[in-house]
Coordinates of C-alpha atoms and ligand atoms in Angstrom, one line a residue:
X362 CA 209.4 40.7 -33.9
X363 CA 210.3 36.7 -34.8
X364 CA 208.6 34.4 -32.4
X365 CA 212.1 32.1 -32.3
X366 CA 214.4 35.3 -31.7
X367 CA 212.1 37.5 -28.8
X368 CA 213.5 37.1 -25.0
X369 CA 210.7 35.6 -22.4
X370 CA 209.9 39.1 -21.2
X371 CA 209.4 40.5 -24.8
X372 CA 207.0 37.5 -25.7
X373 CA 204.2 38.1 -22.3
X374 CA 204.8 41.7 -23.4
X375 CA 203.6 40.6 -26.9
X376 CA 201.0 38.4 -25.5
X377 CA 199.5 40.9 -23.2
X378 CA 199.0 43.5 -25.9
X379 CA 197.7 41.4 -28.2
X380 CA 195.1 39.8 -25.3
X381 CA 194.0 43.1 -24.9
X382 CA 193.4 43.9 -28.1
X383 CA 191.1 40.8 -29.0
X384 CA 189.2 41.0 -25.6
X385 CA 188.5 44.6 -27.8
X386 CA 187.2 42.6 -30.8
X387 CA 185.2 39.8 -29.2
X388 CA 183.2 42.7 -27.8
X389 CA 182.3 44.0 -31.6
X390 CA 179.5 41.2 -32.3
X391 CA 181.3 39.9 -35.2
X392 CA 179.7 37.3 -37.2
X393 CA 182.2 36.5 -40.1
X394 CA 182.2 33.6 -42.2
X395 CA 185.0 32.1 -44.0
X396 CA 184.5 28.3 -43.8
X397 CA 183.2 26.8 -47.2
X398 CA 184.1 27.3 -50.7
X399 CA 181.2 28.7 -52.0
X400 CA 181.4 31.2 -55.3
X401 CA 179.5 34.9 -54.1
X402 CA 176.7 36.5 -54.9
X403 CA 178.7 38.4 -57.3
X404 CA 179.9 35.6 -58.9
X405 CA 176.5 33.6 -59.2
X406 CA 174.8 36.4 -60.8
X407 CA 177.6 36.0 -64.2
X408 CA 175.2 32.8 -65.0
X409 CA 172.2 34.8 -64.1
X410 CA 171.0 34.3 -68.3
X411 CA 170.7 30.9 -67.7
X412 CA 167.0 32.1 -66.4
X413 CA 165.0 31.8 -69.6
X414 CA 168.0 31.0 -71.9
X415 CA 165.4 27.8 -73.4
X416 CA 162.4 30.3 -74.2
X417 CA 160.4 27.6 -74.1
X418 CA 162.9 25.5 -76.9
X419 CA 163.4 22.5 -75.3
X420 CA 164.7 20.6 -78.4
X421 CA 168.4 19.9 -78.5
X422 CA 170.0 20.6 -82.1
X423 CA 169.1 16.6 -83.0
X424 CA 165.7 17.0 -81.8
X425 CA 165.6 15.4 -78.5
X426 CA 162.9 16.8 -76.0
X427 CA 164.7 16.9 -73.3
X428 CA 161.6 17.4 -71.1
X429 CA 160.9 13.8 -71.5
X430 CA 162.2 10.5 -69.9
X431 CA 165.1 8.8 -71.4
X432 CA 169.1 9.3 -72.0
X433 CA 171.4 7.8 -69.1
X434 CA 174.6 9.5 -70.1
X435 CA 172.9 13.0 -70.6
X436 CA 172.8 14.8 -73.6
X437 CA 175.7 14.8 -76.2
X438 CA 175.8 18.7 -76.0
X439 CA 176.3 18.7 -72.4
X440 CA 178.7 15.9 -72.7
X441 CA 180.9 18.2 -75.0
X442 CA 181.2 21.0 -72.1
X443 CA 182.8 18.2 -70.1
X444 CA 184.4 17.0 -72.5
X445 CA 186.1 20.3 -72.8
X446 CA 186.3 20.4 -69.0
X447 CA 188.5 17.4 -68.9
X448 CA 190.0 17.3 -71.6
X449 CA 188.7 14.5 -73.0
X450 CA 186.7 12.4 -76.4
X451 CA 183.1 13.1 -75.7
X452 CA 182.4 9.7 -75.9
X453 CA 184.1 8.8 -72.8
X454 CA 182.1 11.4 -70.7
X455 CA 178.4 11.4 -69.0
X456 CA 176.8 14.2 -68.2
X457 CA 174.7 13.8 -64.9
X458 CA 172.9 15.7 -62.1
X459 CA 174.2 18.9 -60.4
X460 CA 176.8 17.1 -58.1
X461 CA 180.5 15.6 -59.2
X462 CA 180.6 15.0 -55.5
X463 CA 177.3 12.5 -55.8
X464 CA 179.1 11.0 -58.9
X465 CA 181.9 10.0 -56.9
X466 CA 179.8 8.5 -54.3
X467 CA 178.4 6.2 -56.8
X468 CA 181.2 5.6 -58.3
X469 CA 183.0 4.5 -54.8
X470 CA 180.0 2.1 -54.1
X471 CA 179.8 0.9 -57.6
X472 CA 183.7 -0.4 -56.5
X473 CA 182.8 -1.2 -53.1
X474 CA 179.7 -3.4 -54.1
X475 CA 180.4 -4.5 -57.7
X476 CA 183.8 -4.5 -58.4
X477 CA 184.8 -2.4 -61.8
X478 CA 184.9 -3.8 -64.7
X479 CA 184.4 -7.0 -63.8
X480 CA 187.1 -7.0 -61.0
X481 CA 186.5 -8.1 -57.7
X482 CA 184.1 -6.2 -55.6
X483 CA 186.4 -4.1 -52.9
X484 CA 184.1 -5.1 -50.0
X485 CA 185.3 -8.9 -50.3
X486 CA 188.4 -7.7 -49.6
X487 CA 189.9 -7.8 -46.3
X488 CA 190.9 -4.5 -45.6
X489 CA 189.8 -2.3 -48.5
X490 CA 192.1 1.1 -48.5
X491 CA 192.2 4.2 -50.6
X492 CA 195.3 6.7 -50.2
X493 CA 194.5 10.5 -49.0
X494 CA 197.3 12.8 -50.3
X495 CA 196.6 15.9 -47.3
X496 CA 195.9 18.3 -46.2
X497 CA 193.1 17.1 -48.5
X498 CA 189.2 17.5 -49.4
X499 CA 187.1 16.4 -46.3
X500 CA 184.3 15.1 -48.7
X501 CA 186.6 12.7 -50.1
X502 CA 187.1 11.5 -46.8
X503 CA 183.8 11.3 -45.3
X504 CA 182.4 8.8 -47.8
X505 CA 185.3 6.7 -47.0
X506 CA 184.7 6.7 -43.8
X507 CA 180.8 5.9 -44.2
X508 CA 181.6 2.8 -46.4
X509 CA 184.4 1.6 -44.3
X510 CA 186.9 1.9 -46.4
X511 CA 190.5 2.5 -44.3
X512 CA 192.1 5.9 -45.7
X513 CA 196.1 6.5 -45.5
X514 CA 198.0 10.0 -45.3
X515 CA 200.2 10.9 -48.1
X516 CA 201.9 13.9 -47.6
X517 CA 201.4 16.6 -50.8
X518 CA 204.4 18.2 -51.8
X519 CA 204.6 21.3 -54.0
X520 CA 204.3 18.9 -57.2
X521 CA 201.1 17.0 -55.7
X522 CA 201.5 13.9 -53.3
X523 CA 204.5 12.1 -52.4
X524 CA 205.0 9.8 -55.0
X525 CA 207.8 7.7 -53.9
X526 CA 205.4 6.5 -50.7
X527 CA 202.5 6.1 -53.2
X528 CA 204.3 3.9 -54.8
X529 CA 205.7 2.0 -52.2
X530 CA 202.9 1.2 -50.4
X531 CA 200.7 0.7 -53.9
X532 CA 203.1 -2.4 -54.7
X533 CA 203.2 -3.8 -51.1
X534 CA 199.4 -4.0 -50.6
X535 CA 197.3 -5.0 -52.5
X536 CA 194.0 -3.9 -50.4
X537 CA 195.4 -0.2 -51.8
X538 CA 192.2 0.3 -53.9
X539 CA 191.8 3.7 -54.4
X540 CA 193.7 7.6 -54.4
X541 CA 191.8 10.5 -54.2
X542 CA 193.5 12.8 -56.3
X543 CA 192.6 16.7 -56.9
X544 CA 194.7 17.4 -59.8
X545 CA 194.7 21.3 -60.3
X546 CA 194.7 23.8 -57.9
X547 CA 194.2 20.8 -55.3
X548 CA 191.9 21.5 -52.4
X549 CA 193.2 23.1 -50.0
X550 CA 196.4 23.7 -51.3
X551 CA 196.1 25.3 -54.1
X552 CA 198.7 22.8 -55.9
X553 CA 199.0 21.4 -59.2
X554 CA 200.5 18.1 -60.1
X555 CA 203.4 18.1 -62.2
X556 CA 204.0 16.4 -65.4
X557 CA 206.2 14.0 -63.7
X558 CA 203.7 13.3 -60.7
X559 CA 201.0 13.1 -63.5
X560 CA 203.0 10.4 -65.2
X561 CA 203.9 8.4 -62.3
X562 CA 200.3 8.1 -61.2
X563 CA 199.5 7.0 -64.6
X564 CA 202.1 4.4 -64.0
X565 CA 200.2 3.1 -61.0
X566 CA 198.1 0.7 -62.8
X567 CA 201.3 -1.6 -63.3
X568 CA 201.8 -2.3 -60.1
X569 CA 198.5 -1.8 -58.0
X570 CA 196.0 -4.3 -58.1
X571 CA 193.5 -4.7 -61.1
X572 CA 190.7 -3.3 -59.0
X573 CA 192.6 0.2 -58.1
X574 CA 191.1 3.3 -59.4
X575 CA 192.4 6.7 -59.2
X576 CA 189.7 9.2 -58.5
X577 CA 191.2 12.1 -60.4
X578 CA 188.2 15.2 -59.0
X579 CA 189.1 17.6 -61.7
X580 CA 187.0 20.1 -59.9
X581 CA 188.9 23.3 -60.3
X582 CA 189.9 22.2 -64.1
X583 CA 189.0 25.7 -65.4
X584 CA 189.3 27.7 -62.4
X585 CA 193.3 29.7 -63.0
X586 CA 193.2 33.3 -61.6
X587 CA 195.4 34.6 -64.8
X588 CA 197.3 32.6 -67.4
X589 CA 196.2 29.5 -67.6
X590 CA 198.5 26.6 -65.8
X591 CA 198.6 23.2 -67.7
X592 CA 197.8 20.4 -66.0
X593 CA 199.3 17.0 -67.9
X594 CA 196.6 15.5 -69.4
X595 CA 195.8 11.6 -67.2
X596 CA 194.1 10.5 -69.8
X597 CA 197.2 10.8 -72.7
X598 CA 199.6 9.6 -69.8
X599 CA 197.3 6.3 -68.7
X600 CA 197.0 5.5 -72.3
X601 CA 200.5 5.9 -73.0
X602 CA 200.7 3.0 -70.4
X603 CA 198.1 0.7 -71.4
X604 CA 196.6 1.6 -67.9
X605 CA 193.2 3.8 -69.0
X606 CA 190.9 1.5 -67.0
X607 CA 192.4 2.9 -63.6
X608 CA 191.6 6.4 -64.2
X609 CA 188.0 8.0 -63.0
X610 CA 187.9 11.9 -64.0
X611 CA 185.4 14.0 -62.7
X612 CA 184.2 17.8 -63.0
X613 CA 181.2 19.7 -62.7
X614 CA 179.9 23.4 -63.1
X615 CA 179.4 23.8 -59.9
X616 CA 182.2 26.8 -59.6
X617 CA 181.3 28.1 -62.8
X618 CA 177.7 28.4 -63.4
X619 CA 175.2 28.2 -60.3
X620 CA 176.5 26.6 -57.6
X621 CA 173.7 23.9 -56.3
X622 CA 172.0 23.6 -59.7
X623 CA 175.1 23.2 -62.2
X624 CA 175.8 20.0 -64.3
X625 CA 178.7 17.2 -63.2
X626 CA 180.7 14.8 -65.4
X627 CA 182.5 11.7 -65.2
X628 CA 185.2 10.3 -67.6
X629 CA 186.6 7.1 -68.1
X630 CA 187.5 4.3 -69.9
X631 CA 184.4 2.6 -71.6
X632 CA 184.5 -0.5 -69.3
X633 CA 184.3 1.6 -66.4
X634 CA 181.6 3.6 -67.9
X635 CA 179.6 0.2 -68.6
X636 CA 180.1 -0.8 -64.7
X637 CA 178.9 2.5 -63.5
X638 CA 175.8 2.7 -66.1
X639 CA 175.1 -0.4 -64.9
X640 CA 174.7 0.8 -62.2
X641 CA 173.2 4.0 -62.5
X642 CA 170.2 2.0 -64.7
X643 CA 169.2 0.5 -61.3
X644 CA 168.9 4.2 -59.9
X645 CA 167.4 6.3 -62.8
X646 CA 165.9 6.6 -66.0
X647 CA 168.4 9.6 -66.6
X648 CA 169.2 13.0 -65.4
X649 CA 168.0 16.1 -65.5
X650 CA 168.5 17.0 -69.1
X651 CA 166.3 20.2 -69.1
X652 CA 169.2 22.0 -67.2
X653 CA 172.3 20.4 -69.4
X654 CA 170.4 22.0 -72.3
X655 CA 170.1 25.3 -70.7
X656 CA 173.6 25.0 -69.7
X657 CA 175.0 23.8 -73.3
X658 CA 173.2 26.7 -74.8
X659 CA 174.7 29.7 -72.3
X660 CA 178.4 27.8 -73.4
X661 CA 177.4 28.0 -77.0
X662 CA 175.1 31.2 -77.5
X663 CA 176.0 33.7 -74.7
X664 CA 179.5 33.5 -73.9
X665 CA 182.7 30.7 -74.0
X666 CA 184.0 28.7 -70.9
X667 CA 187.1 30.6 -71.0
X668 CA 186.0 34.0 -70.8
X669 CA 183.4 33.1 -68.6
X670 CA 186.0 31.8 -66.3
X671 CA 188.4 35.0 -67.0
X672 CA 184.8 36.6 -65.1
X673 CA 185.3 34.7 -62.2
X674 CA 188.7 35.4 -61.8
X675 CA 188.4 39.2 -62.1
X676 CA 186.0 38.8 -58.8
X677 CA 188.2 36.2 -56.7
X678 CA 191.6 37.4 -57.0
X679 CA 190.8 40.9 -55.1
X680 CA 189.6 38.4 -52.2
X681 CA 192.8 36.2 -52.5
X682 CA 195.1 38.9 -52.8
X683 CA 193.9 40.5 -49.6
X684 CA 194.4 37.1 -47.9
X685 CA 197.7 37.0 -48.5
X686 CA 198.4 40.3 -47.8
X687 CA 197.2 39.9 -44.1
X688 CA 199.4 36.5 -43.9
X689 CA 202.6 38.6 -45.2
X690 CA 202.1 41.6 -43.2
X691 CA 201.2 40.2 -40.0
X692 CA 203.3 36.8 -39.7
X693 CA 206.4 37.1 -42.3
X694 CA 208.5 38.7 -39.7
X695 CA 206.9 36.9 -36.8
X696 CA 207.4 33.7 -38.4
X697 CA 204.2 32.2 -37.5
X698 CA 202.9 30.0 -39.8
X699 CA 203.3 29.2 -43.4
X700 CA 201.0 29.3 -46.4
X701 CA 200.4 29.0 -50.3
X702 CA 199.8 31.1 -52.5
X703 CA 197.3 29.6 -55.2
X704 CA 197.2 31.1 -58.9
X705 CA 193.8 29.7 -58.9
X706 CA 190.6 27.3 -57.2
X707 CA 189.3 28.4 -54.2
X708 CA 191.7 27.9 -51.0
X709 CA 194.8 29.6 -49.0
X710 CA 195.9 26.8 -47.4
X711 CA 197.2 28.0 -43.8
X712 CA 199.8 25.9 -41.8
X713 CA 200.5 27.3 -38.3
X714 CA 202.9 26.1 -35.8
X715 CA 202.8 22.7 -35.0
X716 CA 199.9 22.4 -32.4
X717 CA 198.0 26.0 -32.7
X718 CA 195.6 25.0 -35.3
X719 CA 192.6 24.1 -33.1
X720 CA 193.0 27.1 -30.7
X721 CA 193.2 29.7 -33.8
X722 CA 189.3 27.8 -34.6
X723 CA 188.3 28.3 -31.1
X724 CA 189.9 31.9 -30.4
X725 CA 188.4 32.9 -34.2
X726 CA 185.1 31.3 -33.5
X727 CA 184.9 33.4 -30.0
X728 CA 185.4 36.6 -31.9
X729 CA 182.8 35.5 -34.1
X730 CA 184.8 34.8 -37.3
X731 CA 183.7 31.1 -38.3
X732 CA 186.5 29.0 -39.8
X733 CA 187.4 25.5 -41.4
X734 CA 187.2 22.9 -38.3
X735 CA 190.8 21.9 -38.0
X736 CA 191.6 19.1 -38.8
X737 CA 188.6 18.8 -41.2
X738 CA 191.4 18.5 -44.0
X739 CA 192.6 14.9 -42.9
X740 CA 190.7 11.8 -42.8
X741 CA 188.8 10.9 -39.8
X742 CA 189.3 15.0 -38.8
X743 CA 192.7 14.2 -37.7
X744 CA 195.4 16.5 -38.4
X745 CA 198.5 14.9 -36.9
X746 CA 200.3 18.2 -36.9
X747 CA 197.6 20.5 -35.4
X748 CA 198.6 22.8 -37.7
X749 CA 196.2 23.6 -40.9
X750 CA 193.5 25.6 -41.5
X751 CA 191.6 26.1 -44.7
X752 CA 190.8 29.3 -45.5
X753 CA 187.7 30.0 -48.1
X754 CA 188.5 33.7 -49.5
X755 CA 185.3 33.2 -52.2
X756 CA 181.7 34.6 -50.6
X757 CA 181.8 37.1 -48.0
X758 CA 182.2 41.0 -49.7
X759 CA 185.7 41.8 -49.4
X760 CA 185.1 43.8 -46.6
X761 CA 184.1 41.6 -44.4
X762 CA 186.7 39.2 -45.6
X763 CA 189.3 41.9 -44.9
X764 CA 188.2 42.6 -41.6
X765 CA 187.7 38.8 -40.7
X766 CA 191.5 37.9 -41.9
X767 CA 192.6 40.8 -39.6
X768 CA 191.0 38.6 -36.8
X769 CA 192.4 35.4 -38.1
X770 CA 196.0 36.8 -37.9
X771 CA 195.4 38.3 -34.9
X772 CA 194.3 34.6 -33.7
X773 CA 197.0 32.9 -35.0
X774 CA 199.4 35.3 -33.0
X775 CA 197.8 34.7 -29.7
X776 CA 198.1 31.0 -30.4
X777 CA 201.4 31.0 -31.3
X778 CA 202.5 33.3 -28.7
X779 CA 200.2 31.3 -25.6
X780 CA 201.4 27.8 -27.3
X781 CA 205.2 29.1 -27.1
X782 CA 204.9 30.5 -23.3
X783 CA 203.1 27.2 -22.5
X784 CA 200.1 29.2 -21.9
X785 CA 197.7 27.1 -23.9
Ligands
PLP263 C1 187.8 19.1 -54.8 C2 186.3 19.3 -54.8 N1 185.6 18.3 -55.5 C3 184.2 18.4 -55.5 C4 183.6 19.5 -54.9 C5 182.1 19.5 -55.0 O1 181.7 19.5 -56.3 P1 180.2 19.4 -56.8 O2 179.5 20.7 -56.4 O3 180.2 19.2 -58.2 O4 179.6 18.2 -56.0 C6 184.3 20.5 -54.3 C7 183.6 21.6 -53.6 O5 184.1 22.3 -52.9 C8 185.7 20.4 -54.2 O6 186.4 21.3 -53.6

């Protein structure tokens, strides 16, 4: 039955039933999990030989011990795997600790207090902004919001964020000092930014002000489910524009190796790379090099990124093809709600009807099936819409994710159903 087409009468009917039948649930104890994006058991034990892959060696190939002090951009070798990562000349890339997302922290306050590359700090600014293409990555958003620094909806399309309004509002103000941009399979959508897009972003350094950087969070670089998709490489494009300096890449292992102890990268330009190791001298002597090593040497001697990666996607798409599954049964003919389908990263984006969002949460949440606070996809945890959820297919066994998205549909029917008869 279509929600738009069913007489009053049919829809309490509906409601009722359905009422009934999740009073039923709430009473089985659930307690489901499908919230953050974290890789499995399953798929953290693929990186298992990194255990003992140094056999006490802890000499790189040009003799550095990387148990010592020493080496700010991290070892070449683990340089090269982000290099590969991104795309990019080894040179331009510095291999740090186990987070991208603490690299882009640093990289945000090295703006916000120093300026890059010898531009003007962003805090003397009066109104320091960065854009937010959404339904976007909340982290992105939260250390905005801790430095101060105003964030501004841009609404993604299906070839990345609205450029026209990008544009627009890059040339009219000049406080625009930042996009966050998550280039392939882009969190939550699962989207990838056209060639076009790619080259108009690369063309935002003409107009924007000399301080604005593009945060380009190549997180899911490597991440495709089958063929891989081709992302237009930022770097090429910027420098095809005499524009390089506004481009920050990062990446990290985090989705490929072991989640909390992988290695992260960040590429750029080498004036920005001089601002943020300036920086980064203040803070450390270098990173952990002990675990690049280890990681350069299961990349070298035990298996190749790619196949690695084919690993991972043996194990997710199982998960995400029984997500979609429960969306297309369940709400295709009702007509509730819309959704993605990814061909890679780690998200279904979920858009219900306008308004429904927070009560699918709550009505999940008291069935004991733990999702994505909506409106955690929008800065300041405001979704305009009331209307998308992030679903996280990746860590629980599939069949606890199969019997949690039999809730969630089930959720998003009684919302849509109590939000249509004014019930809600
Ligand atoms: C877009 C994006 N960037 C960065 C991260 C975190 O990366 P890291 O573990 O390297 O800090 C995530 C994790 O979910 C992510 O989705």
């Amino acid at each position: 039955m279509h929600i738009e087409s069913a007489t009053q009468e049919q829809l309490i009917e509906w409601e009722k039933e359905l009422s009934a039948h999740y009073k039923k649930i709430c009473q089985h104890g659930l307690n489901l999990d499908i919230t953050r994006g974290k890789p499995s058991a399953e798929q953290l034990n693929l990186s298992d030989k990194l255990d003992g892959i140094l056999s006490s060696d802890y000499r790189t190939a040009d003799g550095t011990d990387t148990r010592n002090y020493g080496g700010l951009v991290g070892l070449n070798c683990a340089r090269e795997l982000g290099a590969e990562m991104l795309q990019v000349p080894v040179e331009e890339v510095i291999a740090g600790g186990n987070s991208s997302l603490t690299l882009m922290y640093y990289a945000v306050l090295n703006g916000y207090l120093f300026g890059f590359a010898g531009n003007t700090a962003w805090r003397e600014l009066k109104a320091p902004k960065f854009l937010c293409p959404v339904p976007g990555y909340d982290r992105h958003f939260t250390i905005c919001e801790q430095l101060g620094i105003e964030m501004i909806n841009i609404p993604m399309g299906a070839n990345g964020p609205d450029m026209d309004t990008v544009e627009k509002l890059v040339q009219e103000d000049s406080d625009i000092i930042g996009i966050w941009c998550v280039p392939k399979f882009s969190n939550p959508t699962g989207t990838t930014y056209s060639k076009e897009t790619v080259g108009r972003i690369a063309q935002l350094g003409l107009v924007a002000s000399p301080g604005f950087r593009i945060f380009w969070d190549n997180a899911y670089s490597v991440h495709d489910f089958g063929h891989p998709i081709n992302l237009t490489n930022i770097r090429t494009a910027t420098l095809e524009n005499d524009t390089a300096d506004c481009v920050l890449q990062f990446a990290s292992t985090s989705k490929v190796t072991h989640a909390g102890s992988g290695v992260a990268f960040v590429s750029a330009s080498q004036a920005n790379l001089n601002s943020l190791k300036a920086q980064m001298q203040a803070m450390t002597i270098g990173p952990e090099k002990v675990n690049q090593l280890r990681h350069s040497r299961f990349f070298t001697e035990y298996t190749s990124l790619n196949e690695h990666m084919r690993k991972h996607a043996s194990i997710l798409r199982p998960k995400f093809k029984c997500v979609l599954e429960h969306l297309h049964n369940a709400l295709t003919d009702a007509a509730m709600g819309t959704w993605e389908k990814p061909e890679g990263g780690y998200f279904v984006s979920f858009n219900t009807l306008p308004g429904c969002a927070k009560a699918v949460v709550k009505l999940a949440a008291d069935a004991g099936v733990k999702l994505t606070p909506a409106g955690a996809t929008f800065p300041y945890g405001e979704d305009p819409e009331d209307n998308n959820i992030r679903i996280a297919p990746s860590f629980p066994p599939l069949e606890e994710l199969d019997t949690a998205m039999s809730v969630f549909v089930l959720c998003v029917k009684l919302a849509s159903l109590r939000k249509k008869l004014d019930m809600a």
